[in-house]
CSV table of C-alpha atoms in Angstrom, one decimal:
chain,number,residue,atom,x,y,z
R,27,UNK,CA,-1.2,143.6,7.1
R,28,UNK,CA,-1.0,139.9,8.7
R,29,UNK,CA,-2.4,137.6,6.0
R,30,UNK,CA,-2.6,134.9,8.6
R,31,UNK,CA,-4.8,137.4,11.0
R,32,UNK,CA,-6.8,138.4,8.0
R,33,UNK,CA,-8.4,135.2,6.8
R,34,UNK,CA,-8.7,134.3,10.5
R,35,UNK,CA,-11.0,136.9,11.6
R,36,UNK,CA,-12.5,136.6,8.3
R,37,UNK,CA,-13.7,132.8,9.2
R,38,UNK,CA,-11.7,131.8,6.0
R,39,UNK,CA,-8.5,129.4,7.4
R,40,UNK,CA,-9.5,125.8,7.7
R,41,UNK,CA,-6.0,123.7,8.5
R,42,UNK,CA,-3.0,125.3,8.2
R,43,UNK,CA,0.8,123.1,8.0
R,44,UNK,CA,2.7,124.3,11.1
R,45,UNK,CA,5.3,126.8,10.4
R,46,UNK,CA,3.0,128.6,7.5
R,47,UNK,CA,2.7,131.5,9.9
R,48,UNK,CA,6.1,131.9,10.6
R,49,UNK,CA,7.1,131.8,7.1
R,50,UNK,CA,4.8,134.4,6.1
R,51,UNK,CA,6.0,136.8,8.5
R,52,UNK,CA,9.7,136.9,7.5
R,53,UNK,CA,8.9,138.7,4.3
R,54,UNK,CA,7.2,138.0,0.6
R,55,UNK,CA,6.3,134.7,0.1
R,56,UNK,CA,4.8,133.3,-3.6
R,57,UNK,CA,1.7,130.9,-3.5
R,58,UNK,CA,-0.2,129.3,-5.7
R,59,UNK,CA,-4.2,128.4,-6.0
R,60,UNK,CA,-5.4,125.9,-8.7
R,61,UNK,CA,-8.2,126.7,-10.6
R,62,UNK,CA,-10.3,124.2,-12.9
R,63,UNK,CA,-10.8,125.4,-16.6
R,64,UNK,CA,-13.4,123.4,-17.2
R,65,UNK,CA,-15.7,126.3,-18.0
R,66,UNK,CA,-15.0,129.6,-19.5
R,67,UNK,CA,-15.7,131.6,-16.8
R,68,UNK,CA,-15.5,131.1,-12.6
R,69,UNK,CA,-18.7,130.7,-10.6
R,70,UNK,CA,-19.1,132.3,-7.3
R,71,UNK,CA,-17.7,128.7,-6.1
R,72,UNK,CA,-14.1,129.7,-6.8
R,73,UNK,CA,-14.7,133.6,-5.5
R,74,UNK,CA,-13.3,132.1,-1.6
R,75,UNK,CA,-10.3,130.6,-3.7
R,76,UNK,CA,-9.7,133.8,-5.5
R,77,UNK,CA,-10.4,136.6,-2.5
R,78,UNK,CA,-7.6,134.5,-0.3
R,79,UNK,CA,-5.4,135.4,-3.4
R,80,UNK,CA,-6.6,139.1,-3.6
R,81,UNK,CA,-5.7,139.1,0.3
R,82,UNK,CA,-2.9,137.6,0.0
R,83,UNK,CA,-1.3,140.4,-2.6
R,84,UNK,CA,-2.5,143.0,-0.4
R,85,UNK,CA,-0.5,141.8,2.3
R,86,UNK,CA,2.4,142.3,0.1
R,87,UNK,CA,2.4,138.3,-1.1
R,88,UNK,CA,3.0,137.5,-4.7
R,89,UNK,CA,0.0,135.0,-5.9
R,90,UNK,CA,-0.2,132.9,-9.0
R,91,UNK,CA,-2.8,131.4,-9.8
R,92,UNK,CA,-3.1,127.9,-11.9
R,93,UNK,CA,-5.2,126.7,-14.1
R,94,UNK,CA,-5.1,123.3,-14.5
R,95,UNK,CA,-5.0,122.6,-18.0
R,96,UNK,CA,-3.4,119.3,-18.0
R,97,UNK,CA,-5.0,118.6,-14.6
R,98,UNK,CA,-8.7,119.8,-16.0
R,99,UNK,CA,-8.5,116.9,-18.7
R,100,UNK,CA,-8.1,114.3,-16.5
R,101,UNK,CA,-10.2,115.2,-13.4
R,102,UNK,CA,-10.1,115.4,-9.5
R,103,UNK,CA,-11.5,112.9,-7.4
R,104,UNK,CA,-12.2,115.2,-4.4
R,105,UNK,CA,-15.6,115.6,-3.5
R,106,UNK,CA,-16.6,114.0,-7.1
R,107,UNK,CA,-19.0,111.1,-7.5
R,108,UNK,CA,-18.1,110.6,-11.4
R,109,UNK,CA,-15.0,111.7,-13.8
R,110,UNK,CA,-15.4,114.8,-15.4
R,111,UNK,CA,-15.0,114.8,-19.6
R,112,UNK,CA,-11.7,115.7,-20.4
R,113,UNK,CA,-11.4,119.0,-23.1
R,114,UNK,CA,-9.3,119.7,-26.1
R,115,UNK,CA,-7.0,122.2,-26.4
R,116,UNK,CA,-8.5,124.6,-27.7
R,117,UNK,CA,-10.7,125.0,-25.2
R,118,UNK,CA,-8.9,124.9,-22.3
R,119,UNK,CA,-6.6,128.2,-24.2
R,120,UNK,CA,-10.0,130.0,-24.8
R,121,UNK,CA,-11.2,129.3,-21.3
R,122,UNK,CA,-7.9,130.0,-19.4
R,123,UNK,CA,-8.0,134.0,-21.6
R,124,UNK,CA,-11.5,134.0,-20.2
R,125,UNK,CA,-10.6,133.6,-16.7
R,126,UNK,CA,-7.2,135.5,-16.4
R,127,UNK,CA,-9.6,138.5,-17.4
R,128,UNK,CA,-11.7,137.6,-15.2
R,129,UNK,CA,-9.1,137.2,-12.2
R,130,UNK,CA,-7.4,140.7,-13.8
R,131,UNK,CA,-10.9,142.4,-11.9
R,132,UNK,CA,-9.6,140.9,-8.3
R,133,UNK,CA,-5.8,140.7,-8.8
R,134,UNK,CA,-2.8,142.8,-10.1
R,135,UNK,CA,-1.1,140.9,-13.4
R,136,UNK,CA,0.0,144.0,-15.1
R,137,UNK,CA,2.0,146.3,-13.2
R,138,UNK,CA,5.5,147.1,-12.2
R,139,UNK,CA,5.2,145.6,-8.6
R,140,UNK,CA,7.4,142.9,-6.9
R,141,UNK,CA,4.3,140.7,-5.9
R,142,UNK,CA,2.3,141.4,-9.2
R,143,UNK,CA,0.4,138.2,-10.0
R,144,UNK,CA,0.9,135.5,-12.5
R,145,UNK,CA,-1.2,132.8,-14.6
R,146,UNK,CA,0.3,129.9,-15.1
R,147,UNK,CA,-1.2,126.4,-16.9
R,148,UNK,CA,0.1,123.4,-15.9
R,149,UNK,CA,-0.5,122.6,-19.4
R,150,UNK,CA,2.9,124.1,-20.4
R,151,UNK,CA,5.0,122.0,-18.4
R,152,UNK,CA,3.1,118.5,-18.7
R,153,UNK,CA,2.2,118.5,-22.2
R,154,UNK,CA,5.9,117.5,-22.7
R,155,UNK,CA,6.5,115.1,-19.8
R,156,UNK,CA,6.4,111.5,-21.1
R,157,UNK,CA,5.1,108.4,-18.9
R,158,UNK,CA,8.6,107.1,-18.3
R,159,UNK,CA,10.1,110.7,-17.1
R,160,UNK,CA,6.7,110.8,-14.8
R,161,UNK,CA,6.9,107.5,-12.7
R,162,UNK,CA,11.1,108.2,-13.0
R,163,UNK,CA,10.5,112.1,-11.4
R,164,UNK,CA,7.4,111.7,-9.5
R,165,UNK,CA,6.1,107.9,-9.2
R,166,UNK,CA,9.2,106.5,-7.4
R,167,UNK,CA,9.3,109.1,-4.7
R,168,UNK,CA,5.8,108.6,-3.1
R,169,UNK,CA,4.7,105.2,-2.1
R,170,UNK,CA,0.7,103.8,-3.0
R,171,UNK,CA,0.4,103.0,0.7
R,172,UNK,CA,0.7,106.7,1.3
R,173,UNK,CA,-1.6,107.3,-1.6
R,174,UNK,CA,-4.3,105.6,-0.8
R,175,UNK,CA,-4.9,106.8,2.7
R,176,UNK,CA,-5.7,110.3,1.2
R,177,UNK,CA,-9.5,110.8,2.5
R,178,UNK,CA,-10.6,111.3,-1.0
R,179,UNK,CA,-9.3,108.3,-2.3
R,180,UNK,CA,-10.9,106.3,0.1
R,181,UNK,CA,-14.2,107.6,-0.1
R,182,UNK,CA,-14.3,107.0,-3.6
R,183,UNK,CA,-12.9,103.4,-2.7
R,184,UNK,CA,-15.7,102.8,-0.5
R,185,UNK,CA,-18.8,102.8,-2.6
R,186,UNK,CA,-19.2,106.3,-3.0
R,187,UNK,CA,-18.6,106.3,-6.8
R,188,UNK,CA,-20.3,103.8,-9.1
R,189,UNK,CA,-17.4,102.3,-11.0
R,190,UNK,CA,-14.9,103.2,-8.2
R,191,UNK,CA,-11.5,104.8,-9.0
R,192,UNK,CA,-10.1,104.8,-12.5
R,193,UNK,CA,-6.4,104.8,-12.6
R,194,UNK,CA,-6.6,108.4,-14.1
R,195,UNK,CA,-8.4,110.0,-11.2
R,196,UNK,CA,-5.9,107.9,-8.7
R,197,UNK,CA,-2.6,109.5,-10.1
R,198,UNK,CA,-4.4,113.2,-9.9
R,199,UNK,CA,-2.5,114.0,-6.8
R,200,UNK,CA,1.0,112.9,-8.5
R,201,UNK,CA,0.0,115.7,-11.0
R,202,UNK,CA,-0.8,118.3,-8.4
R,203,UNK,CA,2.0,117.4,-6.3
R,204,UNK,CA,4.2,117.7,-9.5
R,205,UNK,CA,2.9,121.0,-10.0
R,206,UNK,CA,3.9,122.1,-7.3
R,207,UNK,CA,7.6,120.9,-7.1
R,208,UNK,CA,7.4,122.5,-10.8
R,209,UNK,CA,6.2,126.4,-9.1
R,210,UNK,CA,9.0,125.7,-6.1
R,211,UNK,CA,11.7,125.1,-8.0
R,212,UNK,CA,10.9,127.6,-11.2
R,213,UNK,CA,9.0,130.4,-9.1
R,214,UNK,CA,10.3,129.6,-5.4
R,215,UNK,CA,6.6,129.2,-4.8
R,216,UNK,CA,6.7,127.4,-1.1
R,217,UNK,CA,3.0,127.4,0.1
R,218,UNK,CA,-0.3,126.2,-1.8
R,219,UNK,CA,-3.9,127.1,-1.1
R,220,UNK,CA,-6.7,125.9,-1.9
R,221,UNK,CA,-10.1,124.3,-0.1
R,222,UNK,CA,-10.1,122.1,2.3
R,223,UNK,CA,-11.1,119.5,0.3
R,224,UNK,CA,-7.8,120.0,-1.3
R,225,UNK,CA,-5.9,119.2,1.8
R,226,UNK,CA,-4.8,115.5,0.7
R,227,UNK,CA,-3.7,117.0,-2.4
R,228,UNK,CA,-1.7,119.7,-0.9
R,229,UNK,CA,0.0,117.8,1.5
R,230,UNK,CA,1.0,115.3,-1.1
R,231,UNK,CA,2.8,118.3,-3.0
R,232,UNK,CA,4.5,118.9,0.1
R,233,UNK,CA,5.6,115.7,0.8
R,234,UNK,CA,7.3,115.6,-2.8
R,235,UNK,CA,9.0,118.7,-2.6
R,236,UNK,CA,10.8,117.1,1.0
R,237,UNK,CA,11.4,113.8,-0.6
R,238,UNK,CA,12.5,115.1,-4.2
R,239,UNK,CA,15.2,117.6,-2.4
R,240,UNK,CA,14.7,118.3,1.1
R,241,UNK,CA,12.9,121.5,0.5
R,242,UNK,CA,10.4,122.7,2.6
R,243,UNK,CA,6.9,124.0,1.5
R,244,UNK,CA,3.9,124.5,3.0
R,245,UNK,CA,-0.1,124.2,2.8
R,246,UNK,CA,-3.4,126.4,3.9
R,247,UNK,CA,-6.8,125.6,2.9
R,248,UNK,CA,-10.5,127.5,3.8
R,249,UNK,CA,-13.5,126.2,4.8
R,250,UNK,CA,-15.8,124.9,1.8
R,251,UNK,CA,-18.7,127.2,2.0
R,252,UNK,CA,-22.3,126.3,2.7
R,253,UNK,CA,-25.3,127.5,3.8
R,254,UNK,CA,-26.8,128.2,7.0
R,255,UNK,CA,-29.7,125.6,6.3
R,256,UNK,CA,-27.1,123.1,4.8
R,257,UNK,CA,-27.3,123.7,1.1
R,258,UNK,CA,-24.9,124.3,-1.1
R,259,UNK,CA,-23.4,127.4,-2.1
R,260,UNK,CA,-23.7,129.4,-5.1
R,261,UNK,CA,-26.2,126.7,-6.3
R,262,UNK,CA,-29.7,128.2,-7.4
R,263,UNK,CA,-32.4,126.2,-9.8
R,264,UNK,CA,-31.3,127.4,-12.4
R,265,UNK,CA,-27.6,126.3,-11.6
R,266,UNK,CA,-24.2,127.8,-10.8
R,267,UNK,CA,-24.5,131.8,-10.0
R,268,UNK,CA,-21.5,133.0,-12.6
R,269,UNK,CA,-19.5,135.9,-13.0
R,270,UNK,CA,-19.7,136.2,-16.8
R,271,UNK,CA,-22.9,138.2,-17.3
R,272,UNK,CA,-23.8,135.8,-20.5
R,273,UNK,CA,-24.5,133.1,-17.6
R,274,UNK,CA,-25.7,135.0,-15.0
R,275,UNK,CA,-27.1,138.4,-15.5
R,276,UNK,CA,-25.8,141.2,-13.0
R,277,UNK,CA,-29.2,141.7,-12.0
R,278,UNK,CA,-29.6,137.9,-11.3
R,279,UNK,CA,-26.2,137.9,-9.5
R,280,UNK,CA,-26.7,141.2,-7.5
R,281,UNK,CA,-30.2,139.4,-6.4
R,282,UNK,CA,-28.5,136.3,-5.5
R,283,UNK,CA,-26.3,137.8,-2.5
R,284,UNK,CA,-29.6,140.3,-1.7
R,285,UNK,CA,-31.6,136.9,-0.5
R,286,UNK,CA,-28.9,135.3,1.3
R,287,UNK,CA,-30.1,134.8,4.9
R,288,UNK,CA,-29.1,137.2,7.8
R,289,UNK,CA,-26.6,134.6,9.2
R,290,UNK,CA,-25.4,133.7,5.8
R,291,UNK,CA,-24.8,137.3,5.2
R,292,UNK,CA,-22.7,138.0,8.3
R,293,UNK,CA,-20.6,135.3,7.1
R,294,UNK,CA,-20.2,136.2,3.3
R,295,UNK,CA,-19.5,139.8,3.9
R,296,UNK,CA,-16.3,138.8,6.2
R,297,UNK,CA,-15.6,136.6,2.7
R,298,UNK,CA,-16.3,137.9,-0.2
R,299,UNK,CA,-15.8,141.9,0.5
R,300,UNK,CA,-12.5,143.6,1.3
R,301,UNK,CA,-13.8,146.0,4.5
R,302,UNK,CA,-12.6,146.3,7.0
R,303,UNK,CA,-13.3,144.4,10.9
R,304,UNK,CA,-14.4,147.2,12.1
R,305,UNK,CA,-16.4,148.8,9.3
R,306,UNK,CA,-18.7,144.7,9.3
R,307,UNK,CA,-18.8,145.1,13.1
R,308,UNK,CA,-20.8,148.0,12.7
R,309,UNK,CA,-22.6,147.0,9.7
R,310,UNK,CA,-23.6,144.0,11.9
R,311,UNK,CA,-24.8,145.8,14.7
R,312,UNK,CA,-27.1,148.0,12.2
R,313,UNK,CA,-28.3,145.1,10.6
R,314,UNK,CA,-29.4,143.7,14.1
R,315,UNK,CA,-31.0,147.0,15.2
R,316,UNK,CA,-33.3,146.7,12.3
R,317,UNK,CA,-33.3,143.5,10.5
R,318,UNK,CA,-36.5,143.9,8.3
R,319,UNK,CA,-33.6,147.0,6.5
R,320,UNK,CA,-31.2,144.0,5.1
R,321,UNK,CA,-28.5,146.2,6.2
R,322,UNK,CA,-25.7,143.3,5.9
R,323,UNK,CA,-27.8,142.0,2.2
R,324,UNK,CA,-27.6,145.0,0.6
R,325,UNK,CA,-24.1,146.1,1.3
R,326,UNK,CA,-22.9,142.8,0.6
R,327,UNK,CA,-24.6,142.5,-2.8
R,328,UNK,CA,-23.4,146.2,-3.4
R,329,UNK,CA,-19.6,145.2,-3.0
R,330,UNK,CA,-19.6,141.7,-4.5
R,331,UNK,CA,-21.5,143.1,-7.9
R,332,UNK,CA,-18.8,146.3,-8.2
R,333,UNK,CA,-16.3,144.3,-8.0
R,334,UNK,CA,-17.6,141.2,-10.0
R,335,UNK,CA,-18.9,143.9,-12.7
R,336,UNK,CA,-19.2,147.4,-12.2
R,337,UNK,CA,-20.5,150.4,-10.5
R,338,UNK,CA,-22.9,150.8,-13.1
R,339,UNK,CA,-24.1,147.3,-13.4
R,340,UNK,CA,-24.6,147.5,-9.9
R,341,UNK,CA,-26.4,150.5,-10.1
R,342,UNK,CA,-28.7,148.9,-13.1
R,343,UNK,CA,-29.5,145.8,-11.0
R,344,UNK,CA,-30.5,148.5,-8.0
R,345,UNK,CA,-33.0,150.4,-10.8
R,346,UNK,CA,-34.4,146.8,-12.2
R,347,UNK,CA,-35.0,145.6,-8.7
R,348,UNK,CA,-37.3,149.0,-8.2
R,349,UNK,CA,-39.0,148.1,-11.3
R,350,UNK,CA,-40.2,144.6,-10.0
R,351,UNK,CA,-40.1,145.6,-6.5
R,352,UNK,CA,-40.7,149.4,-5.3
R,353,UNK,CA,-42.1,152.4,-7.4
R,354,UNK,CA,-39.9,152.3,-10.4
R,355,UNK,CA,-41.1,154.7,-13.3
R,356,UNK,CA,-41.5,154.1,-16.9
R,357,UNK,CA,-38.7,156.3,-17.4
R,358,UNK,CA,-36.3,153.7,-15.6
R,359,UNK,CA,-38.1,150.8,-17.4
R,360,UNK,CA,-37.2,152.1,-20.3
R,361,UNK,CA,-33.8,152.6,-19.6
R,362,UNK,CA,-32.7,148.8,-18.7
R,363,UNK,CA,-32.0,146.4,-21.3
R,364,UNK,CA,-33.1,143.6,-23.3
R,365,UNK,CA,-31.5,140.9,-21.1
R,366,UNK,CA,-31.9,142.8,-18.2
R,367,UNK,CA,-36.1,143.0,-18.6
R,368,UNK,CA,-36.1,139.6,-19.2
R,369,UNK,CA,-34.2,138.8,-16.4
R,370,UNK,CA,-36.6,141.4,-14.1
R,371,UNK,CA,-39.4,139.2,-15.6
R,372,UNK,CA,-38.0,135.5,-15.6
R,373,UNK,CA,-41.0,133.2,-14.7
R,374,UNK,CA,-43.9,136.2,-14.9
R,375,UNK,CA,-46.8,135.0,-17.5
R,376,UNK,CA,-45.7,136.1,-21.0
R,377,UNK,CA,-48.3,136.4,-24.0
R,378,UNK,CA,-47.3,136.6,-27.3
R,379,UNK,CA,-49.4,139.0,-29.4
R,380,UNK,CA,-49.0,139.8,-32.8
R,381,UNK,CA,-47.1,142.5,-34.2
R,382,UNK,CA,-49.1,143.8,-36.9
R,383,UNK,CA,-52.4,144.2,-35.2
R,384,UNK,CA,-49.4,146.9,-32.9
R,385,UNK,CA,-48.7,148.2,-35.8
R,386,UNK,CA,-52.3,149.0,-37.1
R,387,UNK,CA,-53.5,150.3,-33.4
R,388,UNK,CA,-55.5,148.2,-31.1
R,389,UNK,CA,-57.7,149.0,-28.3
R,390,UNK,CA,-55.5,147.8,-25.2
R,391,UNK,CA,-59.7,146.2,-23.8
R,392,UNK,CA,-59.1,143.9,-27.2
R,393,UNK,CA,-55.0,143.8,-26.8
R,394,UNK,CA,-55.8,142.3,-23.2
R,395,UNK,CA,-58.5,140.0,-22.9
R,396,UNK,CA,-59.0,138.6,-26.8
R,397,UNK,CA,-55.0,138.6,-27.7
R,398,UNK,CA,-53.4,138.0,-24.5
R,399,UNK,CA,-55.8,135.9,-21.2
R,400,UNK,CA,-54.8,138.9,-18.6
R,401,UNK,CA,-58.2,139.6,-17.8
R,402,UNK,CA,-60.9,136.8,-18.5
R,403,UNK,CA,-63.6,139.8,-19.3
R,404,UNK,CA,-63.9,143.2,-20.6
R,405,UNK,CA,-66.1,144.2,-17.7
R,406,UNK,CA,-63.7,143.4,-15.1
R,407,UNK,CA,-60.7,145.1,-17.1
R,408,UNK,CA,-63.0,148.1,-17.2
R,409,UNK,CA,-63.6,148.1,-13.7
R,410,UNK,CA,-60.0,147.9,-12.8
R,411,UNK,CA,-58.7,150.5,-15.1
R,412,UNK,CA,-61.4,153.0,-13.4
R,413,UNK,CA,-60.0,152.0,-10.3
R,414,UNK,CA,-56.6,152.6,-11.2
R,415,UNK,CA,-55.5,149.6,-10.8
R,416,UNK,CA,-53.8,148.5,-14.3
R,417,UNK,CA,-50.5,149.9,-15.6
R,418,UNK,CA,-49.0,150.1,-18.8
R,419,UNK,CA,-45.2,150.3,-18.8
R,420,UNK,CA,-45.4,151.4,-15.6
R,421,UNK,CA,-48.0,154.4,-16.4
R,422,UNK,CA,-51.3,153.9,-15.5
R,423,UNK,CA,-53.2,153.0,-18.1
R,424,UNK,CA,-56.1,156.6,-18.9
R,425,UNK,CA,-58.9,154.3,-19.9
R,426,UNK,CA,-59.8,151.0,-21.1
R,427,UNK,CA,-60.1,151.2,-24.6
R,428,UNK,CA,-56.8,153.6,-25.3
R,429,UNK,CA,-55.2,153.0,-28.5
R,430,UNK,CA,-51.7,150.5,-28.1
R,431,UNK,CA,-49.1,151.6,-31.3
R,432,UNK,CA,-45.8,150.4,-31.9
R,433,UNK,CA,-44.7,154.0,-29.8
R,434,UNK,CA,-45.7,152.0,-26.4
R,435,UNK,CA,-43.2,149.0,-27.3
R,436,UNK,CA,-40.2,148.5,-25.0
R,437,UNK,CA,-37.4,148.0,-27.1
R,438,UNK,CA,-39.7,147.6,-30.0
R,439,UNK,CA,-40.8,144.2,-28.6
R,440,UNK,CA,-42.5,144.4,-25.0
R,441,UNK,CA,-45.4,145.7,-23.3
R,442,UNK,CA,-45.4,145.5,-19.7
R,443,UNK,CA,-48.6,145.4,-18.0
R,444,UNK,CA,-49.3,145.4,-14.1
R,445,UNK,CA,-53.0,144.3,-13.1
R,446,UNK,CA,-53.3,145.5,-9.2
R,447,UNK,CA,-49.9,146.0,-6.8
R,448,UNK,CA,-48.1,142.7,-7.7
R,449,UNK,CA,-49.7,141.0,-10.9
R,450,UNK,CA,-47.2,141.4,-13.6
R,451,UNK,CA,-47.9,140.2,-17.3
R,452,UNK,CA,-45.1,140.5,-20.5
R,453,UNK,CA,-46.2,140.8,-23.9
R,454,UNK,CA,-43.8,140.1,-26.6
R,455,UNK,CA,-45.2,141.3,-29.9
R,456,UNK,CA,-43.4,138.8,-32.7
């Protein structure tokens, strides 16, 4: 496979340095993509970042990818409005284990191949490097005049950050560069990657590899991701979309790329899956044939949650979706889990009722109108359950003034109960 021709028809190469092409196609090449530590665990905003890598190693490319330990305490201006806080480090060790086992899901560290992958952490190789050996190495080979023409240090310079440009956050692309003179001349690493807001960055890693020792390395960079209406990506109201499932639920993650809009989908599958051209093309043209079918949604969410988690979390997001959405029985209710239900039922009306009056037996007509407001009357309730129209756990509920024991709790806590089609209402017995 052409890496070059992959990411292209894939919509995912923003600039490329001439002569990136040509080195890739004399044989394996070793790249690098920097990844920020800040956090524990990636968001869906570094998945571009890390599918070029997993492209890139199935193209028979060996990637590394970095995370910027020494980097993550100071900060990058790009695309920033403030500094970030700088982390101990201790943190940035637990985070880095976090992510590498994350990244160990998309990438091969572990086997016996040539172009196997590798973490590193700039960390190791800066925590030693003293001021004096930085501006003697680094500092005297690239001039401020050349600095300060980088986009990102001039938008910052021009009133787009409060207290303008600390020193710090001015010598981050010395530090990046350096890293990258440190992969070339330890790993013969010779191209970098990254987003295009990283492309002043790059370049400036390139330019200190020529001017350090005449070497020659080179720089590719995607397109930062939006949406079709303009907002950002992998931002929801509740924040980043992540791919630990402490953050971000694989239910709440598999529903996240289910939404996305028909021409945000068509994108994103080219992006974030690993099909093939011509299997999208035809997944494209089904989708178009019958839109109302979210042909593109749900093979998209279907690939991105297997690989982000697994078959069967994939499959549990698919049954918890039924639950809130189709005709779901109260044997799959029961089946989900604890976070899962409450993720199914995020922002429903919830009533807490007490647990001993469960435990003695209560008429569900008392349960659900004097312990919890889900019907303002008895009369109505009555009406409704003749109708047919309340559920209990997803089972309709026989009559009115059935008996509610401890048996009817979901995971000994929870009673679900459904007045009419869409009207859902969660009782937590405490």
């Amino acid at each position: 496979m052409n890496f070059v021709e992959e990411l292209r028809w894939r919509g995912m190469i923003h600039t490329m340095m001439p002569g990136t092409e040509e080195l890739l196609e004399k044989g394996m090449v070793t790249a690098y993509v920097g990844i920020d530590p800040t956090a524990d665990s990636l968001h869906i905003g570094h998945l571009v970042s890390v599918m070029i890598l997993k492209h890139f190693q199935r193209c028979g490319h060996k990637p590394l990818a970095l995370v910027g330990g020494a980097t993550g305490m100071i900060g990058d201006p790009s695309g920033k409005s403030a500094e970030r806080n700088l982390l101990d480090e201790e943190t940035l060790r637990h985070n880095q284990e976090c992510i590498k086992k994350q990244l160990s899901k998309f990438l091969d560290f572990y086997s016996d191949a040539p172009n196997k992958a590798e973490l590193v952490n700039n960390y190791d190789w800066m925590k030693d490097f003293s001021f004096l050996d930085f501006a003697r190495t680094v500092g005297k080979h690239i001039t401020v005049n050349y600095m300060m023409a980088k986009d990102s240090v001039q938008k910052r310079l021009n009133g787009e950050a409060r207290d303008g440009l600390s020193f710090t956050e001015f010598t981050y692309q010395l530090l990046q560069a350096y890293d990258f003179l440190h992969l070339y001349e330890t790993k013969n690493c010779k191209l970098q990657m990254g987003g295009s807001d990283q492309w002043g960055n790059i370049t400036t890693g390139t330019e200190l590899i020529r001017r350090t020792n005449g070497g020659e390395a080179f720089a590719l960079t995607c397109p930062l991701i939006t949406k079709a209406d303009g907002g950002k990506f992998g931002k929801t109201e509740s924040g980043n979309v992540w791919l630990d499932p402490r953050y971000t639920s694989p239910y709440k993650f598999y529903q996240f790329w289910l939404n996305v809009s028909d021409e945000d989908a068509e994108r994103y599958i080219k992006i974030f899956t690993s099909l093939s051209k011509e299997e999208i093309e035809s997944l494209v043209t089904t989708h178009k044939e019958a839109p109302h079918l979210r042909a593109l949604q749900k093979r998209l969410a279907r690939e991105v949650t297997v690989m982000v988690h697994s078959e069967a979390d994939y499959n549990a997001a698919v049954e918890a979706s039924e639950i809130l959405f189709g005709n779901a029985t109260s044997e799959a209710l029961k089946k989900i889990d604890e976070a899962t239900l409450l993720s199914v039922f995020e922002g429903v009306p919830q009533f807490e009722v007490s647990k001993t009056d469960i435990e003695n037996g209560i008429k569900a007509v008392d349960l659900l109108t004097e312990k919890a407001n889900v019907f303002p009357s008895k009369g109505e309730m009555r009406k409704l359950v003749q109708g047919g129209g309340v559920s209990l756990n997803k089972e309709k509920l026989a009559a009115f003034d059935q008996v509610i024991t401890t048996n009817d709790l979901l995971d000994n806590k929870y009673l679900l109960v459904q007045r009419g089609k869409k009207n859902y209402f969660l009782l937590i017995a405490k």
